[in-house]
Amino acid sequence: MSFAVSADAYGRFMGRFSEPLAAHLADAADVRPGHRAADVGCGPGALTAELVARLGEDAVVAVDPSPPFVAATRARFPGVQVVEGVAEALPFADDTVDRALAQLVVHFMSDPVRGIAEMARVTRPGGVVAACVWDHAGGGSPLTTFWDAVHDLDPDAPGEATLAGAREGHLVELFEEAGLRDVQGSRLAVDVAFASADAWWEPFTLGVGPAGAYVARLDADARDALRRRCAELLPEPPFDLTAAAWCAVGVV
Ligand SMILES: C[S@@+](CC[C@H](N)C(=O)[O-])C[C@H]1O[C@@H](n2cnc3c(N)ncnc32)[C@H](O)[C@@H]1O
């Protein structure tokens, strides 16, 4: 499982993008003081931190299947109930939160419609479910340069473009299939600064997610060729990368 990694490795790989993204998702879901919220697929707590800042630890629950991420989020927020589990069978009772959010998780669910329907089940009637997935299909993800370089060298390699919610409009379709009402789609974007191509590349060697798992399978020569191809595709350093995610928000 490519998320059985340390919170530090995740933070260096994806946290640099998902931490700034969290405020945008919480805004899209209209998370306000007085709400109770669930963070589904919390990882090491990028979105949990945003929810805690808005609502307080007592008003936030979180769930993730990765034991090191559950341990990291529990240690970071001792007042948050953090449970090991999956979206498709949420370990929370019906109608117990006002907001259920999943940041960068739907594309990893084994059954996305069931996972989103579970988020609706734990949310009270009139409450809101929200999720976002990087725009892998449209070339707007933080991993676009990586997968472009991979496919230049290895055209048959897998990627993330065909995953659930990663193309325009698909997350909205999944929300409607899961029974949510008044579903609205939008696009969220963050800018992240990099000092060099090496600073950008190094976290790909930490084994995080499908990209890290792909690098881990390469021998030293293939890995070096991929690193060099990525450097050719990246802007001249220092550079900023804009990463965009498709977002859907629906009412229970
Ligand atoms: C890209 S990370 C996102 C973590 C965090 N939400 C963030 O924004 O940084 C994907 C997370 O989804 C979790 N995950 C994978 N499959 C899941 C499922 N079926 N239900 C809930 N979470 C899942 C992984 O363990 C991982 O923590």
Coordinates of C-alpha atoms and ligand atoms in Angstrom, one line a residue:
M1 CA 0.0 0.0 0.0
S2 CA 1.7 3.2 -1.2
F3 CA 0.4 5.2 1.8
A4 CA 2.1 3.1 4.4
V5 CA 4.8 5.7 4.6
S6 CA 5.8 8.2 7.3
A7 CA 3.9 11.5 7.8
D8 CA 7.2 13.3 7.1
A9 CA 7.6 11.6 3.7
Y10 CA 4.0 12.4 2.8
G11 CA 4.4 16.0 3.9
R12 CA 7.5 16.5 1.7
F13 CA 5.8 14.8 -1.3
M14 CA 2.2 15.9 -1.2
G15 CA 1.7 17.9 1.9
R16 CA 3.4 20.9 0.3
F17 CA 0.4 21.0 -2.1
S18 CA -2.4 19.7 0.1
E19 CA -1.8 22.0 3.0
P20 CA -2.6 25.2 1.0
L21 CA -5.4 23.3 -0.8
A22 CA -7.3 22.6 2.5
A23 CA -8.5 26.2 3.0
H24 CA -10.0 26.3 -0.5
L25 CA -11.9 23.0 0.1
A26 CA -13.1 24.2 3.5
D27 CA -14.3 27.4 1.9
A28 CA -16.1 25.5 -0.9
A29 CA -17.9 23.4 1.7
D30 CA -18.7 26.6 3.7
V31 CA -17.2 25.2 7.0
R32 CA -18.1 27.6 9.8
P33 CA -17.8 27.8 13.6
G34 CA -20.5 25.7 15.2
H35 CA -20.3 23.0 12.6
R36 CA -19.1 19.4 13.3
A37 CA -17.0 18.0 10.4
A38 CA -15.6 14.7 9.3
D39 CA -12.2 14.5 7.4
V40 CA -12.4 11.3 5.3
G41 CA -9.0 10.0 4.2
C42 CA -7.3 12.5 6.5
G43 CA -3.7 11.3 5.8
P44 CA -1.3 13.0 8.2
G45 CA -3.8 15.8 8.8
A46 CA -3.5 18.6 6.2
L47 CA -7.3 19.2 6.0
T48 CA -7.8 18.1 9.7
A49 CA -5.6 21.1 10.6
E50 CA -7.8 23.5 8.7
L51 CA -11.0 22.0 10.2
V52 CA -9.5 22.2 13.7
A53 CA -8.5 25.9 13.2
R54 CA -12.1 26.7 12.2
L55 CA -14.1 24.4 14.5
G56 CA -11.9 23.2 17.4
E57 CA -10.6 19.7 18.0
D58 CA -13.9 18.5 19.7
A59 CA -15.9 19.2 16.6
V60 CA -13.7 17.2 14.2
V61 CA -13.6 13.5 13.5
A62 CA -11.2 11.9 11.0
V63 CA -10.7 8.5 9.3
D64 CA -7.9 6.9 7.2
P65 CA -6.8 3.3 6.4
S66 CA -3.1 4.0 6.8
P67 CA -1.8 3.2 10.3
P68 CA 1.1 5.6 10.2
F69 CA -1.1 8.5 9.1
V70 CA -3.7 7.7 11.8
A71 CA -1.0 7.7 14.4
A72 CA 0.4 11.0 13.1
T73 CA -3.0 12.8 13.0
R74 CA -3.8 11.5 16.5
A75 CA -0.5 12.7 17.9
R76 CA -0.9 16.1 16.2
F77 CA -4.6 16.6 17.4
P78 CA -5.2 14.6 20.6
G79 CA -8.7 16.0 20.9
V80 CA -9.8 14.8 17.5
Q81 CA -11.3 11.3 17.2
V82 CA -9.1 9.7 14.5
V83 CA -10.2 6.2 13.5
E84 CA -8.6 3.6 11.2
G85 CA -11.0 2.8 8.4
V86 CA -12.2 3.4 4.9
A87 CA -14.7 5.8 3.3
E88 CA -16.8 2.9 1.9
A89 CA -17.7 1.8 5.5
L90 CA -17.3 4.9 7.6
P91 CA -17.0 4.1 11.4
F92 CA -19.4 7.0 12.3
A93 CA -23.1 7.0 13.1
D94 CA -25.8 8.5 10.8
D95 CA -26.4 12.3 10.8
T96 CA -23.6 13.1 13.2
V97 CA -21.8 15.9 11.3
D98 CA -22.7 19.0 9.4
R99 CA -19.9 18.7 6.9
A100 CA -18.1 15.6 5.4
L101 CA -15.0 16.4 3.4
A102 CA -12.5 14.3 1.4
Q103 CA -9.4 16.0 0.1
L104 CA -7.5 14.0 -2.6
V105 CA -9.1 10.7 -1.6
V106 CA -12.0 9.8 -4.0
H107 CA -9.6 8.6 -6.7
F108 CA -8.1 6.1 -4.2
M109 CA -11.5 4.6 -3.0
S110 CA -12.2 1.1 -4.2
D111 CA -15.9 2.1 -4.7
P112 CA -16.1 6.0 -5.0
V113 CA -20.0 6.2 -5.2
R114 CA -20.3 4.0 -2.1
G115 CA -17.6 6.2 -0.3
I116 CA -19.4 9.4 -1.2
A117 CA -22.8 7.9 -0.2
E118 CA -21.3 7.0 3.2
M119 CA -20.1 10.6 3.6
A120 CA -23.8 11.6 3.0
R121 CA -25.1 9.0 5.5
V122 CA -23.0 10.4 8.4
T123 CA -24.0 14.0 7.4
R124 CA -27.3 15.5 8.8
P125 CA -30.1 16.3 6.3
G126 CA -29.3 19.8 4.9
G127 CA -25.6 19.3 5.6
V128 CA -22.9 19.4 2.9
V129 CA -20.5 16.8 1.4
A130 CA -17.4 18.1 -0.5
A131 CA -14.5 16.5 -2.2
C132 CA -11.6 17.3 -4.5
V133 CA -9.3 15.4 -6.8
W134 CA -6.3 16.7 -8.7
D135 CA -6.9 17.5 -12.4
H136 CA -4.7 14.5 -13.5
A137 CA -6.6 14.1 -16.8
G138 CA -6.4 17.8 -17.8
G139 CA -2.7 18.2 -17.0
G140 CA -3.2 20.5 -14.0
S141 CA -2.0 18.2 -11.3
P142 CA 1.2 18.6 -9.2
L143 CA 2.2 15.2 -10.7
T144 CA 1.6 16.2 -14.4
T145 CA 5.3 16.8 -15.2
F146 CA 6.2 13.5 -13.5
W147 CA 3.7 11.4 -15.4
D148 CA 4.5 13.2 -18.7
A149 CA 8.2 12.3 -18.2
V150 CA 7.3 8.7 -17.3
H151 CA 5.2 8.3 -20.5
D152 CA 8.0 9.9 -22.7
L153 CA 10.3 7.1 -21.5
D154 CA 7.7 4.3 -20.9
P155 CA 4.5 4.9 -22.9
D156 CA 2.8 1.8 -21.4
A157 CA 3.3 2.8 -17.8
P158 CA 0.2 3.5 -15.7
G159 CA -0.7 7.0 -14.7
E160 CA -3.5 8.6 -12.6
A161 CA -5.5 10.4 -15.4
T162 CA -8.2 7.7 -15.6
L163 CA -8.8 7.5 -11.8
A164 CA -12.2 8.5 -10.4
G165 CA -12.9 12.3 -10.3
A166 CA -9.6 13.2 -12.1
R167 CA -11.3 14.5 -15.2
E168 CA -13.6 17.5 -15.6
G169 CA -17.2 16.9 -14.5
H170 CA -16.6 13.3 -13.2
L171 CA -16.7 14.2 -9.5
V172 CA -20.0 15.9 -10.0
E173 CA -21.4 12.8 -11.8
L174 CA -20.2 10.6 -8.9
F175 CA -21.8 12.9 -6.3
E176 CA -25.2 12.8 -8.2
E177 CA -24.9 9.0 -8.5
A178 CA -24.4 8.9 -4.7
G179 CA -27.7 10.8 -4.2
L180 CA -26.5 14.3 -3.3
R181 CA -28.6 17.3 -4.3
D182 CA -27.8 20.7 -5.8
V183 CA -24.3 19.4 -6.8
Q184 CA -21.9 22.2 -7.8
G185 CA -18.5 21.7 -9.5
S186 CA -15.6 24.1 -9.3
R187 CA -11.8 24.1 -9.7
L188 CA -9.4 24.9 -6.9
A189 CA -5.8 26.0 -7.4
V190 CA -2.7 26.4 -5.4
D191 CA 0.8 27.8 -6.2
V192 CA 3.9 26.1 -4.7
A193 CA 7.5 27.5 -5.1
F194 CA 10.5 25.3 -5.8
A195 CA 14.2 26.4 -5.5
S196 CA 15.5 23.7 -8.0
A197 CA 14.6 20.6 -10.0
D198 CA 16.3 18.5 -7.4
A199 CA 14.1 19.9 -4.6
W200 CA 11.1 19.1 -6.7
W201 CA 12.4 15.5 -7.5
E202 CA 13.6 14.3 -4.1
P203 CA 10.2 13.6 -2.6
F204 CA 9.4 11.3 -5.5
T205 CA 12.0 8.9 -4.2
L206 CA 10.2 8.4 -0.9
G207 CA 7.7 5.8 -2.1
V208 CA 4.5 7.9 -1.5
G209 CA 1.4 7.2 -3.6
P210 CA 1.3 5.7 -7.2
A211 CA 4.1 8.0 -8.4
G212 CA 6.4 7.0 -5.5
A213 CA 5.6 3.4 -6.0
Y214 CA 6.5 3.7 -9.7
V215 CA 9.9 5.2 -8.9
A216 CA 10.6 2.6 -6.3
R217 CA 10.2 -0.2 -9.0
L218 CA 12.9 1.4 -11.2
D219 CA 16.6 0.4 -11.3
A220 CA 19.2 3.1 -10.7
D221 CA 19.7 3.9 -14.4
A222 CA 16.0 4.1 -15.2
R223 CA 15.5 6.3 -12.2
D224 CA 18.3 8.7 -13.2
A225 CA 16.9 8.9 -16.8
L226 CA 13.5 9.8 -15.4
R227 CA 15.0 12.4 -13.0
R228 CA 16.8 14.0 -16.0
R229 CA 13.7 13.9 -18.2
C230 CA 11.7 15.6 -15.5
A231 CA 14.3 18.3 -15.2
E232 CA 14.1 19.0 -18.9
L233 CA 10.3 19.4 -18.7
L234 CA 10.3 21.7 -15.6
P235 CA 10.7 25.5 -15.9
E236 CA 14.0 27.1 -15.2
P237 CA 14.7 27.2 -11.5
P238 CA 13.6 28.8 -9.2
F239 CA 10.0 28.2 -10.4
D240 CA 6.4 28.2 -9.1
L241 CA 4.0 25.3 -10.0
T242 CA 0.3 25.8 -10.1
A243 CA -1.7 22.7 -9.2
A244 CA -5.5 22.5 -9.8
A245 CA -8.1 20.1 -8.4
W246 CA -11.7 19.4 -9.5
C247 CA -14.1 20.0 -6.6
A248 CA -17.7 18.9 -6.0
V249 CA -20.0 20.1 -3.3
G250 CA -23.5 18.6 -2.7
V251 CA -26.3 18.9 -0.2
V252 CA -27.7 15.9 1.8
Ligands
LIG1 C1 -3.3 11.9 -1.3 S1 -3.6 11.3 0.3 C2 -4.6 12.7 0.9 C3 -4.5 12.9 2.4 C4 -5.1 14.2 3.0 N1 -6.5 14.2 2.8 C5 -4.4 15.4 2.3 O1 -5.1 16.1 1.7 O2 -3.2 15.5 2.5 C6 -4.8 10.1 0.1 C7 -5.3 9.5 1.4 O3 -6.4 8.6 1.1 C8 -6.3 7.5 2.0 N2 -7.2 6.5 1.4 C9 -6.9 5.5 0.5 N3 -8.0 4.8 0.3 C10 -9.0 5.2 1.1 C11 -10.3 4.8 1.3 N4 -10.9 3.8 0.6 N5 -11.0 5.5 2.2 C12 -10.5 6.5 2.9 N6 -9.2 7.0 2.7 C13 -8.5 6.3 1.8 C14 -4.8 7.2 2.0 O4 -4.5 6.4 3.1 C15 -4.3 8.6 2.1 O5 -4.1 9.1 3.4

